[in-house]
Amino acid sequence: MIVFPPCKINLGLYVTAKREDGFHAISSVFYPIDLFDALEIIKDSAEDGTFVFSSSGLEIPGNTDSNLVVKAYKMLDALYGLPAVKIHLHKVIPMGAGLGGGSSDGAWALRLLNELFALHIPQEKLQNLAANLGSDCPFFIFDEPCAVSGRGEVLSPFSLPLDGYSICLINPGIHISTAQAFQSVKIEDEPEKWMDQLQLSPEKWTFQNAFEVGIESIHPEINQIKQKLKEGGALYTSMTGTGSTVFGIFKEKPSMEGKFPGYFSKVIESL
């Protein structure tokens, strides 16, 4: 079976507290975007079959055991005694980019294993299992625009009037670790009724990503990308997550050809 895990952008991102468990409390809206990895899981029919994980596409750094797809399989195997499988992950979504690609892969692995082996795990329990993989993972079980709080696991569906708009994603290839991003973030109170702005057209949005100022001070390319997107007609620009991907929202499909040489660039029509 093959599935196509999507990514997300953050529409507004505020860090409101340092929690006792060591995590930070956030307030944001996660919006799923049609940029996909590909994940295939097949049963190993051999009696002495063993778990096999392979990948292609973008190179995945780190130890295989730390991959969230592998962790998802091992988590369900510990709970349900799964047979051996062969897993292949084709990476398209840039990593360390604030797009949640790794979190999506892990969450969709849970979803696919649940279906493949008819485990009948209800959505709420899948979300709880996903939260053990990572803070962004439960969103990809839900997989629709959501207001997000807690450390990222408290989700409420959120209606956004963005039909017909296009989005441009630009990633300069800078890998920003979550730990590095949180070192420079400013903790502040959540602006009152900031999410009400999302019901307005994007050119009227004034909300912020709390990580931008700190990341831009280290990597001025982030601000340069935002300015180029605005010059190209973007109604709103922001860095997503802890970076380094920047997005611009456009009323009509933009032409980005030749404007960001050497950078990952993707235009997605009709949000």
Tab-separated table of N, CA and C in Angstrom, residues 98-261:
chain	number	residue	atom	x	y	z
A	98	GLY	N	10.633	23.414	8.684
A	98	GLY	CA	9.426	23.988	9.259
A	98	GLY	C	8.147	23.530	8.594
A	99	LEU	N	8.235	22.527	7.719
A	99	LEU	CA	7.075	22.035	6.981
A	99	LEU	C	6.447	20.788	7.601
A	100	GLY	N	7.097	20.219	8.598
A	100	GLY	CA	6.529	19.056	9.279
A	100	GLY	C	6.574	17.784	8.473
A	101	GLY	N	7.482	17.677	7.494
A	101	GLY	CA	7.517	16.497	6.646
A	101	GLY	C	7.794	15.215	7.407
A	102	GLY	N	8.763	15.240	8.306
A	102	GLY	CA	9.075	14.056	9.093
A	102	GLY	C	7.925	13.654	10.003
A	103	SER	N	7.272	14.660	10.602
A	103	SER	CA	6.113	14.387	11.454
A	103	SER	C	4.977	13.761	10.652
A	104	SER	N	4.785	14.277	9.440
A	104	SER	CA	3.745	13.725	8.571
A	104	SER	C	4.045	12.277	8.209
A	105	ASP	N	5.301	11.990	7.876
A	105	ASP	CA	5.684	10.613	7.536
A	105	ASP	C	5.379	9.663	8.693
A	106	GLY	N	5.738	10.074	9.904
A	106	GLY	CA	5.490	9.224	11.064
A	106	GLY	C	4.012	9.002	11.310
A	107	ALA	N	3.214	10.071	11.217
A	107	ALA	CA	1.777	9.964	11.452
A	107	ALA	C	1.107	9.100	10.387
A	108	TRP	N	1.517	9.288	9.130
A	108	TRP	CA	0.914	8.498	8.057
A	108	TRP	C	1.361	7.039	8.112
A	109	ALA	N	2.520	6.777	8.679
A	109	ALA	CA	2.919	5.387	8.910
A	109	ALA	C	1.958	4.723	9.897
A	110	LEU	N	1.597	5.450	10.958
A	110	LEU	CA	0.604	4.915	11.897
A	110	LEU	C	-0.718	4.642	11.188
A	111	ARG	N	-1.160	5.592	10.381
A	111	ARG	CA	-2.426	5.438	9.670
A	111	ARG	C	-2.388	4.239	8.714
A	112	LEU	N	-1.291	4.112	7.986
A	112	LEU	CA	-1.190	3.043	6.998
A	112	LEU	C	-1.097	1.673	7.662
A	113	LEU	N	-0.315	1.560	8.728
A	113	LEU	CA	-0.207	0.288	9.448
A	113	LEU	C	-1.544	-0.097	10.073
A	114	ASN	N	-2.264	0.900	10.571
A	114	ASN	CA	-3.585	0.651	11.142
A	114	ASN	C	-4.522	0.050	10.100
A	115	GLU	N	-4.455	0.582	8.872
A	115	GLU	CA	-5.303	0.066	7.799
A	115	GLU	C	-4.794	-1.269	7.272
A	116	LEU	N	-3.495	-1.363	7.061
A	116	LEU	CA	-2.917	-2.564	6.459
A	116	LEU	C	-3.185	-3.810	7.288
A	117	PHE	N	-3.118	-3.670	8.613
A	117	PHE	CA	-3.289	-4.828	9.497
A	117	PHE	C	-4.634	-4.829	10.222
A	118	ALA	N	-5.563	-3.966	9.762
A	118	ALA	CA	-6.920	-3.927	10.322
A	118	ALA	C	-6.895	-3.890	11.851
A	119	LEU	N	-6.107	-2.946	12.396
A	119	LEU	CA	-5.964	-2.841	13.843
A	119	LEU	C	-7.167	-2.144	14.485
A	120	HIS	N	-7.927	-1.410	13.695
A	120	HIS	CA	-9.137	-0.724	14.166
A	120	HIS	C	-8.846	0.246	15.313
A	121	ILE	N	-7.720	0.936	15.221
A	121	ILE	CA	-7.389	1.949	16.225
A	121	ILE	C	-8.198	3.201	15.920
A	122	PRO	N	-9.012	3.691	16.843
A	122	PRO	CA	-9.821	4.888	16.561
A	122	PRO	C	-8.939	6.134	16.425
A	123	GLN	N	-9.494	7.154	15.780
A	123	GLN	CA	-8.711	8.356	15.484
A	123	GLN	C	-8.130	9.000	16.739
A	124	GLU	N	-8.912	9.073	17.805
A	124	GLU	CA	-8.421	9.719	19.026
A	124	GLU	C	-7.195	8.995	19.581
A	125	LYS	N	-7.224	7.668	19.562
A	125	LYS	CA	-6.069	6.918	20.052
A	125	LYS	C	-4.886	7.081	19.108
A	126	LEU	N	-5.144	7.114	17.796
A	126	LEU	CA	-4.053	7.347	16.851
A	126	LEU	C	-3.386	8.696	17.112
A	127	GLN	N	-4.203	9.707	17.426
A	127	GLN	CA	-3.644	11.021	17.740
A	127	GLN	C	-2.776	10.952	18.998
A	128	ASN	N	-3.211	10.209	19.998
A	128	ASN	CA	-2.420	10.065	21.220
A	128	ASN	C	-1.107	9.336	20.937
A	129	LEU	N	-1.167	8.303	20.110
A	129	LEU	CA	0.056	7.591	19.735
A	129	LEU	C	0.982	8.514	18.945
A	130	ALA	N	0.403	9.299	18.048
A	130	ALA	CA	1.201	10.221	17.249
A	130	ALA	C	1.904	11.257	18.120
A	131	ALA	N	1.235	11.682	19.193
A	131	ALA	CA	1.841	12.669	20.102
A	131	ALA	C	3.099	12.121	20.757
A	132	ASN	N	3.187	10.797	20.897
A	132	ASN	CA	4.402	10.183	21.442
A	132	ASN	C	5.557	10.226	20.452
A	133	LEU	N	5.233	10.379	19.165
A	133	LEU	CA	6.287	10.491	18.152
A	133	LEU	C	6.841	11.902	18.082
A	134	GLY	N	5.966	12.906	18.176
A	134	GLY	CA	6.409	14.288	18.065
A	134	GLY	C	5.236	15.238	18.183
A	135	SER	N	5.536	16.489	18.527
A	135	SER	CA	4.482	17.464	18.815
A	135	SER	C	3.603	17.768	17.610
A	136	ASP	N	4.173	17.757	16.395
A	136	ASP	CA	3.389	18.072	15.202
A	136	ASP	C	2.634	16.873	14.646
A	137	CYS	N	2.971	15.687	15.103
A	137	CYS	CA	2.432	14.469	14.476
A	137	CYS	C	0.914	14.330	14.570
A	138	PRO	N	0.260	14.674	15.697
A	138	PRO	CA	-1.189	14.485	15.752
A	138	PRO	C	-1.951	15.244	14.672
A	139	PHE	N	-1.434	16.395	14.258
A	139	PHE	CA	-2.105	17.163	13.211
A	139	PHE	C	-2.262	16.342	11.938
A	140	PHE	N	-1.276	15.521	11.627
A	140	PHE	CA	-1.322	14.760	10.381
A	140	PHE	C	-2.198	13.509	10.487
A	141	ILE	N	-2.700	13.232	11.670
A	141	ILE	CA	-3.785	12.258	11.803
A	141	ILE	C	-5.097	12.960	11.464
A	142	PHE	N	-5.240	14.186	11.955
A	142	PHE	CA	-6.435	14.995	11.710
A	142	PHE	C	-6.464	15.476	10.267
A	143	ASP	N	-5.356	16.116	9.849
A	143	ASP	CA	-5.102	16.426	8.436
A	143	ASP	C	-6.109	17.383	7.796
A	144	GLU	N	-6.489	18.424	8.499
A	144	GLU	CA	-7.266	19.525	7.951
A	144	GLU	C	-6.881	20.775	8.746
A	145	PRO	N	-7.159	21.980	8.231
A	145	PRO	CA	-6.755	23.179	8.968
A	145	PRO	C	-7.221	23.123	10.418
A	146	CYS	N	-6.299	23.421	11.329
A	146	CYS	CA	-6.617	23.321	12.752
A	146	CYS	C	-5.972	24.462	13.533
A	147	ALA	N	-6.705	24.999	14.494
A	147	ALA	CA	-6.100	25.831	15.522
A	147	ALA	C	-5.369	24.891	16.475
A	148	VAL	N	-4.144	25.269	16.826
A	148	VAL	CA	-3.264	24.374	17.565
A	148	VAL	C	-2.802	25.051	18.846
A	149	SER	N	-2.818	24.298	19.939
A	149	SER	CA	-2.307	24.809	21.209
A	149	SER	C	-1.630	23.669	21.956
A	150	GLY	N	-1.369	23.878	23.264
A	150	GLY	CA	-0.563	22.912	24.003
A	150	GLY	C	0.842	22.927	23.435
A	151	ARG	N	1.446	21.743	23.293
A	151	ARG	CA	2.751	21.679	22.636
A	151	ARG	C	2.616	21.354	21.157
A	152	GLY	N	1.356	21.386	20.681
A	152	GLY	CA	1.063	21.100	19.288
A	152	GLY	C	0.057	19.984	19.119
A	153	GLU	N	-0.331	19.371	20.241
A	153	GLU	CA	-1.201	18.196	20.182
A	153	GLU	C	-2.674	18.515	20.420
A	154	VAL	N	-2.991	19.747	20.850
A	154	VAL	CA	-4.382	20.139	21.085
A	154	VAL	C	-4.897	20.797	19.810
A	155	LEU	N	-5.844	20.138	19.152
A	155	LEU	CA	-6.260	20.518	17.805
A	155	LEU	C	-7.752	20.822	17.745
A	156	SER	N	-8.083	21.904	17.040
A	156	SER	CA	-9.479	22.245	16.796
A	156	SER	C	-9.619	22.624	15.330
A	157	PRO	N	-10.532	21.964	14.587
A	157	PRO	CA	-10.714	22.312	13.175
A	157	PRO	C	-10.989	23.794	13.007
A	158	PHE	N	-10.436	24.355	11.940
A	158	PHE	CA	-10.486	25.809	11.753
A	158	PHE	C	-10.801	26.090	10.290
A	159	SER	N	-11.920	26.782	10.037
A	159	SER	CA	-12.325	27.088	8.663
A	159	SER	C	-11.602	28.334	8.170
A	160	LEU	N	-10.995	28.228	6.968
A	160	LEU	CA	-10.259	29.351	6.394
A	160	LEU	C	-10.765	29.638	4.985
A	161	PRO	N	-11.121	30.888	4.703
A	161	PRO	CA	-11.626	31.242	3.375
A	161	PRO	C	-10.489	31.538	2.396
A	162	LEU	N	-9.739	30.500	1.995
A	162	LEU	CA	-8.576	30.686	1.126
A	162	LEU	C	-8.765	30.055	-0.257
A	163	ASP	N	-9.989	29.695	-0.606
A	163	ASP	CA	-10.237	29.085	-1.911
A	163	ASP	C	-9.772	30.017	-3.027
A	164	GLY	N	-9.004	29.459	-3.955
A	164	GLY	CA	-8.576	30.232	-5.109
A	164	GLY	C	-7.235	30.901	-4.969
A	165	TYR	N	-6.719	31.015	-3.746
A	165	TYR	CA	-5.391	31.584	-3.558
A	165	TYR	C	-4.322	30.552	-3.914
A	166	SER	N	-3.133	31.039	-4.261
A	166	SER	CA	-1.980	30.174	-4.513
A	166	SER	C	-0.910	30.448	-3.471
A	167	ILE	N	-0.036	29.487	-3.299
A	167	ILE	CA	1.048	29.643	-2.331
A	167	ILE	C	2.369	29.285	-2.993
A	168	CYS	N	3.396	30.019	-2.647
A	168	CYS	CA	4.745	29.720	-3.120
A	168	CYS	C	5.613	29.392	-1.914
A	169	LEU	N	6.251	28.230	-1.939
A	169	LEU	CA	7.173	27.810	-0.886
A	169	LEU	C	8.602	27.986	-1.385
A	170	ILE	N	9.440	28.628	-0.579
A	170	ILE	CA	10.852	28.799	-0.910
A	170	ILE	C	11.679	28.311	0.274
A	171	ASN	N	12.572	27.379	-0.003
A	171	ASN	CA	13.469	26.896	1.053
A	171	ASN	C	14.915	27.091	0.624
A	172	PRO	N	15.693	27.859	1.402
A	172	PRO	CA	17.075	28.160	1.012
A	172	PRO	C	18.077	27.057	1.326
A	173	GLY	N	17.589	25.934	1.848
A	173	GLY	CA	18.498	24.825	2.143
A	173	GLY	C	19.225	24.958	3.457
A	174	ILE	N	18.736	25.841	4.320
A	174	ILE	CA	19.328	26.005	5.645
A	174	ILE	C	18.602	25.076	6.610
A	175	HIS	N	19.346	24.187	7.251
A	175	HIS	CA	18.721	23.284	8.232
A	175	HIS	C	18.762	23.950	9.598
A	176	ILE	N	17.594	24.194	10.154
A	176	ILE	CA	17.485	24.828	11.472
A	176	ILE	C	16.904	23.817	12.444
A	177	SER	N	17.675	23.467	13.447
A	177	SER	CA	17.176	22.500	14.424
A	177	SER	C	16.161	23.178	15.333
A	178	THR	N	15.203	22.385	15.809
A	178	THR	CA	14.186	22.925	16.713
A	178	THR	C	14.839	23.487	17.970
A	179	ALA	N	15.858	22.791	18.476
A	179	ALA	CA	16.556	23.268	19.681
A	179	ALA	C	17.191	24.631	19.435
A	180	GLN	N	17.822	24.802	18.273
A	180	GLN	CA	18.438	26.082	17.935
A	180	GLN	C	17.386	27.181	17.854
A	181	ALA	N	16.253	26.876	17.257
A	181	ALA	CA	15.204	27.880	17.104
A	181	ALA	C	14.665	28.336	18.449
A	182	PHE	N	14.462	27.410	19.377
A	182	PHE	CA	13.889	27.770	20.672
A	182	PHE	C	14.871	28.539	21.553
A	183	GLN	N	16.156	28.457	21.265
A	183	GLN	CA	17.135	29.197	22.055
A	183	GLN	C	16.950	30.700	21.937
A	184	SER	N	16.470	31.153	20.779
A	184	SER	CA	16.369	32.593	20.546
A	184	SER	C	14.932	33.105	20.521
A	185	VAL	N	13.950	32.223	20.757
A	185	VAL	CA	12.565	32.661	20.656
A	185	VAL	C	12.157	33.483	21.877
A	186	LYS	N	11.297	34.448	21.635
A	186	LYS	CA	10.772	35.277	22.714
A	186	LYS	C	9.417	34.738	23.144
A	187	ILE	N	9.276	34.463	24.440
A	187	ILE	CA	8.007	33.991	24.980
A	187	ILE	C	7.150	35.204	25.308
A	188	GLU	N	5.928	35.222	24.798
A	188	GLU	CA	5.049	36.368	25.017
A	188	GLU	C	3.607	35.904	25.068
A	189	ASP	N	2.751	36.776	25.577
A	189	ASP	CA	1.332	36.454	25.632
A	189	ASP	C	0.757	36.366	24.225
A	190	GLU	N	-0.188	35.471	24.070
A	190	GLU	CA	-0.869	35.340	22.779
A	190	GLU	C	-1.690	36.596	22.511
A	191	PRO	N	-1.504	37.240	21.347
A	191	PRO	CA	-2.311	38.434	21.033
A	191	PRO	C	-3.797	38.106	21.038
A	192	GLU	N	-4.571	38.964	21.637
A	192	GLU	CA	-5.998	38.718	21.773
A	192	GLU	C	-6.672	38.665	20.393
A	193	LYS	N	-7.440	37.630	20.170
A	193	LYS	CA	-8.246	37.470	18.960
A	193	LYS	C	-7.426	37.492	17.669
A	194	TRP	N	-6.149	37.083	17.750
A	194	TRP	CA	-5.349	37.136	16.524
A	194	TRP	C	-5.874	36.195	15.449
A	195	MET	N	-6.488	35.091	15.861
A	195	MET	CA	-6.987	34.151	14.859
A	195	MET	C	-8.194	34.683	14.101
A	196	ASP	N	-8.863	35.698	14.672
A	196	ASP	CA	-9.974	36.314	13.940
A	196	ASP	C	-9.486	36.930	12.631
A	197	GLN	N	-8.210	37.352	12.598
A	197	GLN	CA	-7.658	37.942	11.383
A	197	GLN	C	-7.695	36.970	10.208
A	198	LEU	N	-7.623	35.684	10.502
A	198	LEU	CA	-7.567	34.690	9.437
A	198	LEU	C	-8.864	34.611	8.638
A	199	GLN	N	-9.918	35.210	9.153
A	199	GLN	CA	-11.161	35.269	8.400
A	199	GLN	C	-11.169	36.457	7.431
A	200	LEU	N	-10.138	37.289	7.505
A	200	LEU	CA	-9.970	38.396	6.576
A	200	LEU	C	-9.121	37.936	5.392
A	201	SER	N	-9.054	38.727	4.341
A	201	SER	CA	-8.208	38.384	3.204
A	201	SER	C	-6.744	38.534	3.605
A	202	PRO	N	-5.827	37.735	3.014
A	202	PRO	CA	-4.432	37.668	3.475
A	202	PRO	C	-3.689	39.006	3.507
A	203	GLU	N	-4.045	39.954	2.635
A	203	GLU	CA	-3.329	41.240	2.656
A	203	GLU	C	-3.591	42.036	3.930
A	204	LYS	N	-4.584	41.610	4.725
A	204	LYS	CA	-4.912	42.300	5.975
A	204	LYS	C	-4.313	41.598	7.198
A	205	TRP	N	-3.620	40.470	6.982
A	205	TRP	CA	-3.047	39.745	8.109
A	205	TRP	C	-1.840	40.489	8.674
A	206	THR	N	-1.756	40.552	9.978
A	206	THR	CA	-0.601	41.191	10.643
A	206	THR	C	0.031	40.295	11.698
A	207	PHE	N	-0.448	39.062	11.826
A	207	PHE	CA	0.104	38.185	12.861
A	207	PHE	C	1.534	37.780	12.507
A	208	GLN	N	2.233	37.191	13.468
A	208	GLN	CA	3.667	36.951	13.357
A	208	GLN	C	4.024	35.492	13.625
A	209	ASN	N	5.231	35.123	13.202
A	209	ASN	CA	5.885	33.885	13.631
A	209	ASN	C	6.949	34.285	14.641
A	210	ALA	N	6.805	33.810	15.872
A	210	ALA	CA	7.693	34.245	16.960
A	210	ALA	C	9.153	33.876	16.718
A	211	PHE	N	9.411	32.936	15.819
A	211	PHE	CA	10.779	32.495	15.582
A	211	PHE	C	11.509	33.344	14.542
A	212	GLU	N	10.765	34.137	13.780
A	212	GLU	CA	11.360	34.828	12.637
A	212	GLU	C	12.505	35.763	13.022
A	213	VAL	N	12.294	36.597	14.018
A	213	VAL	CA	13.297	37.610	14.353
A	213	VAL	C	14.624	36.964	14.715
A	214	GLY	N	14.577	35.935	15.556
A	214	GLY	CA	15.808	35.266	15.963
A	214	GLY	C	16.495	34.555	14.813
A	215	ILE	N	15.706	33.876	13.976
A	215	ILE	CA	16.279	33.142	12.846
A	215	ILE	C	16.834	34.112	11.806
A	216	GLU	N	16.120	35.208	11.546
A	216	GLU	CA	16.583	36.188	10.562
A	216	GLU	C	17.891	36.846	10.981
A	217	SER	N	18.103	36.989	12.297
A	217	SER	CA	19.356	37.600	12.760
A	217	SER	C	20.560	36.716	12.461
A	218	ILE	N	20.321	35.411	12.365
A	218	ILE	CA	21.385	34.462	12.043
A	218	ILE	C	21.451	34.211	10.546
A	219	HIS	N	20.287	34.182	9.918
A	219	HIS	CA	20.185	33.863	8.492
A	219	HIS	C	19.393	34.969	7.788
A	220	PRO	N	20.034	36.059	7.374
A	220	PRO	CA	19.316	37.168	6.724
A	220	PRO	C	18.640	36.770	5.419
A	221	GLU	N	18.990	35.592	4.869
A	221	GLU	CA	18.336	35.121	3.656
A	221	GLU	C	16.814	35.013	3.837
A	222	ILE	N	16.377	34.740	5.056
A	222	ILE	CA	14.945	34.580	5.310
A	222	ILE	C	14.199	35.861	4.964
A	223	ASN	N	14.699	36.985	5.454
A	223	ASN	CA	14.050	38.268	5.165
A	223	ASN	C	14.175	38.630	3.688
A	224	GLN	N	15.305	38.288	3.081
A	224	GLN	CA	15.490	38.579	1.657
A	224	GLN	C	14.474	37.835	0.806
A	225	ILE	N	14.189	36.583	1.165
A	225	ILE	CA	13.179	35.809	0.438
A	225	ILE	C	11.810	36.460	0.601
A	226	LYS	N	11.476	36.863	1.814
A	226	LYS	CA	10.183	37.508	2.054
A	226	LYS	C	10.027	38.754	1.195
A	227	GLN	N	11.079	39.548	1.119
A	227	GLN	CA	11.000	40.782	0.337
A	227	GLN	C	10.813	40.488	-1.150
A	228	LYS	N	11.500	39.483	-1.668
A	228	LYS	CA	11.347	39.114	-3.079
A	228	LYS	C	9.926	38.617	-3.366
A	229	LEU	N	9.367	37.857	-2.439
A	229	LEU	CA	8.001	37.377	-2.622
A	229	LEU	C	7.015	38.547	-2.645
A	230	LYS	N	7.226	39.518	-1.772
A	230	LYS	CA	6.357	40.701	-1.770
A	230	LYS	C	6.482	41.475	-3.074
A	231	GLU	N	7.711	41.614	-3.555
A	231	GLU	CA	7.927	42.295	-4.833
A	231	GLU	C	7.255	41.551	-5.983
A	232	GLY	N	7.110	40.238	-5.834
A	232	GLY	CA	6.452	39.421	-6.851
A	232	GLY	C	4.936	39.391	-6.725
A	233	GLY	N	4.403	40.122	-5.746
A	233	GLY	CA	2.955	40.222	-5.611
A	233	GLY	C	2.343	39.471	-4.455
A	234	ALA	N	3.145	38.934	-3.546
A	234	ALA	CA	2.597	38.201	-2.406
A	234	ALA	C	1.778	39.119	-1.513
A	235	LEU	N	0.597	38.654	-1.132
A	235	LEU	CA	-0.272	39.406	-0.230
A	235	LEU	C	0.189	39.280	1.216
A	236	TYR	N	0.815	38.157	1.519
A	236	TYR	CA	1.304	37.898	2.882
A	236	TYR	C	2.491	36.960	2.788
A	237	THR	N	3.517	37.199	3.590
A	237	THR	CA	4.676	36.316	3.637
A	237	THR	C	5.024	36.001	5.080
A	238	SER	N	5.602	34.831	5.283
A	238	SER	CA	6.034	34.445	6.627
A	238	SER	C	6.968	33.256	6.527
A	239	MET	N	7.771	33.083	7.548
A	239	MET	CA	8.499	31.826	7.722
A	239	MET	C	7.533	30.848	8.370
A	240	THR	N	7.626	29.572	8.020
A	240	THR	CA	6.762	28.582	8.636
A	240	THR	C	7.509	27.779	9.691
A	241	GLY	N	6.818	27.466	10.779
A	241	GLY	CA	7.416	26.685	11.857
A	241	GLY	C	8.676	27.332	12.380
A	242	THR	N	9.673	26.514	12.656
A	242	THR	CA	10.967	27.008	13.118
A	242	THR	C	11.917	27.250	11.952
A	243	GLY	N	11.390	27.251	10.721
A	243	GLY	CA	12.183	27.572	9.536
A	243	GLY	C	12.914	26.356	8.981
A	244	SER	N	13.507	26.546	7.808
A	244	SER	CA	13.796	27.810	7.155
A	244	SER	C	12.929	28.099	5.927
A	245	THR	N	11.832	27.371	5.726
A	245	THR	CA	10.978	27.626	4.576
A	245	THR	C	10.179	28.909	4.782
A	246	VAL	N	10.110	29.700	3.724
A	246	VAL	CA	9.296	30.909	3.696
A	246	VAL	C	8.183	30.688	2.678
A	247	PHE	N	6.996	31.192	2.981
A	247	PHE	CA	5.902	31.075	2.019
A	247	PHE	C	5.304	32.446	1.727
A	248	GLY	N	4.748	32.563	0.538
A	248	GLY	CA	3.982	33.735	0.156
A	248	GLY	C	2.637	33.302	-0.361
A	249	ILE	N	1.590	34.036	-0.007
A	249	ILE	CA	0.237	33.741	-0.479
A	249	ILE	C	-0.134	34.776	-1.541
A	250	PHE	N	-0.615	34.283	-2.666
A	250	PHE	CA	-0.895	35.112	-3.835
A	250	PHE	C	-2.350	34.952	-4.265
A	251	LYS	N	-2.912	36.019	-4.811
A	251	LYS	CA	-4.272	35.943	-5.344
A	251	LYS	C	-4.292	35.142	-6.633
A	252	GLU	N	-3.242	35.270	-7.447
A	252	GLU	CA	-3.116	34.520	-8.688
A	252	GLU	C	-1.799	33.760	-8.684
A	253	LYS	N	-1.700	32.734	-9.512
A	253	LYS	CA	-0.483	31.939	-9.563
A	253	LYS	C	0.713	32.810	-9.927
A	254	PRO	N	1.744	32.831	-9.082
A	254	PRO	CA	2.913	33.666	-9.365
A	254	PRO	C	3.905	32.955	-10.290
A	255	SER	N	4.749	33.735	-10.933
A	255	SER	CA	5.852	33.176	-11.700
A	255	SER	C	7.139	33.421	-10.923
A	256	MET	N	7.759	32.347	-10.461
A	256	MET	CA	8.978	32.454	-9.659
A	256	MET	C	10.211	32.010	-10.438
A	257	GLU	N	10.043	31.773	-11.728
A	257	GLU	CA	11.143	31.252	-12.537
A	257	GLU	C	12.340	32.196	-12.505
A	258	GLY	N	13.494	31.652	-12.097
A	258	GLY	CA	14.736	32.412	-12.079
A	258	GLY	C	14.908	33.355	-10.912
A	259	LYS	N	13.918	33.458	-10.026
A	259	LYS	CA	13.997	34.424	-8.934
A	259	LYS	C	14.728	33.884	-7.706
A	260	PHE	N	14.778	32.555	-7.576
A	260	PHE	CA	15.425	31.956	-6.401
A	260	PHE	C	16.358	30.839	-6.847
A	261	PRO	N	17.405	31.174	-7.602
A	261	PRO	CA	18.312	30.130	-8.107
A	261	PRO	C	19.009	29.397	-6.966
